[in-house]
Short mmCIF file of C-alpha atoms in Angstrom, two decimals:
data_model
loop_
_atom_site.label_atom_id
_atom_site.label_comp_id
_atom_site.label_asym_id
_atom_site.label_seq_id
_atom_site.Cartn_x
_atom_site.Cartn_y
_atom_site.Cartn_z
CA MET A 119 58.59 28.47 -36.61
CA LYS A 120 61.80 30.14 -34.17
CA LYS A 121 63.15 27.84 -31.44
CA GLY A 122 62.30 29.64 -28.69
CA MET A 123 58.09 29.04 -30.22
CA CYS A 124 58.90 25.47 -31.15
CA ILE A 125 60.29 24.67 -27.04
CA SER A 126 57.42 26.56 -25.58
CA LEU A 127 54.20 24.77 -27.85
CA LEU A 128 56.24 20.92 -26.30
CA PHE A 129 53.26 20.89 -23.50
CA LEU A 130 50.56 21.14 -26.17
CA ILE A 131 51.33 18.49 -27.66
CA PHE A 132 51.60 16.87 -25.04
CA MET A 133 48.19 18.08 -25.01
CA PHE A 134 46.78 17.11 -27.71
CA SER A 135 48.14 13.49 -27.51
CA ILE A 136 47.27 13.59 -23.63
CA SER A 137 43.22 13.71 -23.93
CA GLY A 138 41.89 11.40 -22.35
CA CYS A 139 45.00 10.47 -20.31
CA GLY A 140 44.17 7.63 -17.50
CA ALA A 141 40.97 7.09 -18.20
CA ASP A 142 40.62 5.48 -21.80
CA GLU A 143 42.91 2.52 -20.85
CA GLU A 144 39.77 1.84 -17.97
CA ILE A 145 36.99 2.42 -20.21
CA GLN A 146 37.99 0.85 -23.00
CA GLU A 147 38.67 -2.64 -20.30
CA THR A 148 35.42 -2.64 -19.08
CA MET A 149 33.54 -1.64 -22.73
CA GLN A 150 35.75 -4.40 -23.59
CA GLU A 151 34.19 -6.43 -21.88
CA GLN A 152 30.60 -5.22 -22.34
CA ASP A 153 30.83 -5.41 -26.39
CA THR A 154 32.00 -9.66 -26.46
CA VAL A 155 28.80 -11.40 -26.97
CA ALA A 156 27.53 -8.33 -28.14
CA GLN A 157 30.54 -8.64 -31.37
CA GLU A 158 30.27 -11.73 -31.49
CA GLU A 159 26.83 -11.44 -33.03
CA GLU A 160 27.23 -7.90 -35.39
CA SER A 161 26.96 -7.62 -38.71
CA ALA A 162 29.64 -7.16 -40.87
CA GLU A 163 28.28 -6.99 -43.72
CA ASP A 164 24.66 -4.58 -41.63
CA THR A 165 26.35 -0.61 -41.32
CA TYR A 166 23.25 0.72 -40.38
CA GLU A 167 23.79 -1.59 -37.38
CA GLN A 168 27.54 -0.11 -37.24
CA ASP A 169 26.78 3.32 -37.65
CA ALA A 170 24.03 2.70 -34.82
CA ALA A 171 26.30 0.27 -32.83
CA SER A 172 29.03 3.64 -32.58
CA ASP A 173 27.00 5.54 -31.33
CA ILE A 174 25.93 3.54 -28.39
CA ASP A 175 29.84 3.67 -27.97
CA GLU A 176 30.74 7.29 -27.37
CA GLU A 177 27.25 6.85 -24.91
CA ARG A 178 28.73 3.80 -23.28
CA LYS A 179 32.11 5.79 -22.76
CA LYS A 180 30.54 9.09 -21.53
CA GLU A 181 28.90 6.94 -18.50
CA LEU A 182 31.44 4.99 -17.77
CA THR A 183 33.18 8.86 -17.52
CA LEU A 184 30.96 9.40 -15.29
CA GLN A 185 31.04 6.55 -12.96
CA LEU A 186 34.64 6.49 -12.73
CA LEU A 187 34.63 10.66 -11.84
CA GLU A 188 32.04 9.67 -9.42
CA GLU A 189 34.03 6.73 -7.75
CA LYS A 190 37.14 9.01 -7.61
CA GLY A 191 35.27 11.87 -6.00
CA LEU A 192 35.99 14.40 -8.57
CA ASP A 193 33.50 16.94 -10.18
CA ALA A 194 31.34 15.73 -13.14
CA SER A 195 29.63 18.30 -13.89
CA VAL A 196 31.48 18.09 -17.84
CA VAL A 197 29.90 15.15 -18.85
CA GLU A 198 26.95 16.72 -18.57
CA SER A 199 27.46 20.32 -19.30
CA ALA A 200 25.99 21.93 -22.89
CA LYS A 201 28.31 24.65 -24.20
CA MET A 202 28.77 27.42 -21.96
CA THR A 203 31.94 29.54 -21.70
CA GLU A 204 33.89 31.43 -24.33
CA GLY A 205 37.51 31.46 -23.26
CA CYS A 206 39.42 32.63 -21.04
CA ALA A 207 40.85 35.62 -19.90
CA PHE A 208 43.90 36.72 -17.85
CA VAL A 209 45.90 39.81 -18.13
CA LEU A 210 49.80 39.33 -19.48
CA PRO A 211 52.94 40.92 -17.16
CA GLU A 212 53.89 43.92 -18.87
CA ASP A 213 56.69 42.87 -21.24
CA PHE A 214 54.13 40.75 -23.02
CA VAL A 215 53.06 41.79 -26.64
CA GLU A 216 51.04 39.21 -28.98
CA ALA A 217 53.05 37.22 -31.64
CA GLU A 218 52.82 38.69 -35.22
CA ASP A 219 52.90 35.18 -36.67
CA MET A 220 50.94 33.10 -34.19
CA PRO A 221 47.40 33.46 -32.30
CA GLY A 222 47.73 32.67 -29.21
CA MET A 223 51.59 33.02 -28.67
CA TYR A 224 52.16 36.26 -26.86
CA VAL A 225 56.57 36.45 -26.34
CA THR A 226 58.51 39.76 -24.44
CA LYS A 227 59.85 42.84 -26.85
CA TYR A 228 62.66 41.52 -26.52
CA TYR A 229 62.68 38.09 -28.57
CA PRO A 230 64.53 36.29 -29.33
CA ILE A 231 67.12 37.34 -26.96
CA ASP A 232 64.67 36.51 -24.40
CA ILE A 233 62.07 33.92 -24.95
CA SER A 234 59.84 33.83 -22.87
CA THR A 235 56.38 33.04 -23.98
CA ILE A 236 52.85 32.54 -22.81
CA TYR A 237 50.66 30.56 -25.21
CA TYR A 238 46.67 30.34 -24.46
CA THR A 239 44.87 27.87 -25.97
CA GLN A 240 41.31 25.80 -26.34
CA MET A 241 40.13 22.88 -27.62
CA GLU A 242 37.56 20.20 -27.87
CA LYS A 243 35.65 18.78 -24.43
CA ASP A 244 37.94 16.12 -23.20
CA MET A 245 35.19 14.62 -20.40
CA ALA A 246 38.72 12.75 -18.97
CA LEU A 247 40.59 14.93 -18.30
CA GLN A 248 40.27 15.45 -13.83
CA LEU A 249 41.36 12.01 -14.65
CA MET A 250 45.16 12.39 -15.72
CA THR A 251 47.62 11.67 -12.96
CA GLU A 252 51.34 12.91 -13.05
CA GLU A 253 52.89 9.04 -13.70
CA ASN A 254 50.89 10.05 -16.79
CA TYR A 255 51.92 13.83 -17.71
CA VAL A 256 55.20 12.73 -17.54
CA ASN A 257 54.99 9.64 -19.72
CA HIS A 258 53.40 11.62 -22.63
CA MET A 259 55.85 14.27 -22.53
CA GLN A 260 58.90 12.10 -22.55
CA ASN A 261 57.05 10.52 -25.27
CA SER A 262 56.26 13.63 -26.98
CA LEU A 263 59.88 14.70 -26.18
CA ARG A 264 61.26 12.16 -27.98
CA GLU A 265 58.96 11.76 -30.70
CA THR A 266 60.09 15.11 -31.89
CA TYR A 267 63.28 16.44 -30.32
CA GLY A 268 65.13 11.31 -31.25
CA THR A 269 66.41 12.28 -28.15
CA GLU A 270 64.83 10.85 -23.88
CA THR A 271 64.68 13.52 -22.43
CA GLU A 272 63.70 13.38 -18.93
CA VAL A 273 60.59 15.71 -16.87
CA ALA A 274 60.55 17.35 -13.84
CA VAL A 275 57.58 16.93 -12.69
CA GLU A 276 58.08 19.85 -9.05
CA SER A 277 54.13 19.87 -8.64
CA PHE A 278 51.22 18.90 -9.80
CA GLU A 279 48.27 20.51 -9.12
CA SER A 280 44.40 19.36 -9.13
CA ILE A 281 42.46 23.11 -8.01
CA LYS A 282 39.19 24.76 -9.48
CA ILE A 283 39.65 28.60 -11.65
CA SER A 284 36.33 29.91 -12.31
CA GLY A 285 33.91 27.14 -10.17
CA TYR A 286 35.64 24.68 -13.02
CA PRO A 287 38.06 21.43 -11.87
CA ALA A 288 41.76 22.66 -13.29
CA PHE A 289 45.19 21.22 -13.53
CA ARG A 290 47.88 23.79 -12.49
CA ILE A 291 51.59 21.38 -13.60
CA LEU A 292 54.83 23.29 -13.12
CA CYS A 293 57.54 21.20 -14.61
CA GLY A 294 60.99 21.09 -16.42
CA TYR A 295 62.79 19.87 -18.50
CA THR A 296 67.07 20.57 -20.75
CA ILE A 297 66.85 20.55 -24.78
CA ASP A 298 69.62 21.56 -26.73
CA GLN A 299 71.04 22.58 -23.87
CA VAL A 300 68.36 25.01 -22.81
CA ARG A 301 66.46 24.82 -19.34
CA LEU A 302 62.85 25.60 -19.69
CA THR A 303 60.40 25.91 -16.79
CA GLN A 304 56.91 26.14 -17.67
CA LEU A 305 54.28 26.97 -15.89
CA ALA A 306 50.36 25.25 -17.17
CA TYR A 307 46.76 25.97 -15.90
CA VAL A 308 44.67 23.17 -17.72
CA ILE A 309 41.07 23.71 -17.33
CA ASN A 310 38.64 21.14 -18.20
CA ALA A 311 35.52 22.92 -18.49
CA ASP A 312 32.77 22.38 -22.07
CA GLN A 313 35.87 22.80 -23.38
CA SER A 314 39.44 22.43 -22.83
CA TYR A 315 41.44 26.38 -21.95
CA VAL A 316 45.14 25.47 -21.73
CA ILE A 317 47.08 28.31 -20.72
CA ILE A 318 51.16 27.86 -21.02
CA TYR A 319 53.71 30.58 -18.89
CA SER A 320 57.25 29.77 -20.06
CA GLN A 321 60.75 30.64 -19.51
CA THR A 322 64.74 30.04 -20.23
CA ASP A 323 67.14 30.03 -16.77
CA GLU A 324 68.59 32.92 -18.03
CA TYR A 325 65.51 35.08 -17.89
CA ASP A 326 63.48 34.66 -14.11
CA ARG A 327 59.81 35.47 -14.73
CA MET A 328 57.78 33.21 -12.64
CA GLU A 329 56.99 36.34 -10.15
CA GLU A 330 55.20 37.65 -13.27
CA PHE A 331 53.72 34.77 -14.28
CA GLU A 332 52.47 33.73 -11.39
CA ALA A 333 50.57 37.08 -10.80
CA SER A 334 49.26 36.88 -14.61
CA ALA A 335 47.89 33.21 -13.57
CA ALA A 336 45.78 34.59 -10.92
CA THR A 337 43.86 36.80 -12.70
CA ILE A 338 42.68 33.37 -15.21
CA GLU A 339 39.22 33.38 -15.71
CA VAL A 340 36.75 31.86 -17.02
CA ILE A 341 34.59 33.48 -19.75
CA LYS A 342 30.86 32.23 -18.93
CA LYS A 343 28.43 32.89 -22.51
CA ILE A 344 25.86 35.32 -22.05
CA SER A 345 22.28 34.15 -22.68
#
């Protein structure tokens, strides 16, 4: 993978690592407290009972996630929603074309001179995604950068907003950081529907495409399945 694409995908690495961020600790603590007695009595030799307990844990996690969302006044519809969407659509800026070797990656006609990129992907449903905070985001992003490059990198968040896209809860995150003396700015939209949709606009300081990115982002819509 070329360097420009690698840098632009760091947010995606972060998204995979942050699944459930902001909720897992709270959910796990509650589950551990409630399960103490049950765990002491559980028979390790009974596979059927272990499988049943696992199913119960998943159901309990779902219930606790719903409880946390409701307590924080967040949209809880994603917890119960069935698969009703099939992707996102948005208008690309004029200079962007799809990369030949990476589905979902769009590069400029001038790549690699201009390494501005747009990346779109969809992942499995994450019920607790809305519980992500700016602090969670920064910590996990810096950990991902450290693991990838072996150095400490400061991530500066310019804005971290909770918004709606096509009626679904979403985040708009604008951040910047420097890797190998290259200053990168990323504008990310993370949509929490029956699947998780992520669209990442990236640029370096040498080419300012933020106005084009904002115009493209304004066209993002979630495509609903036709029944």
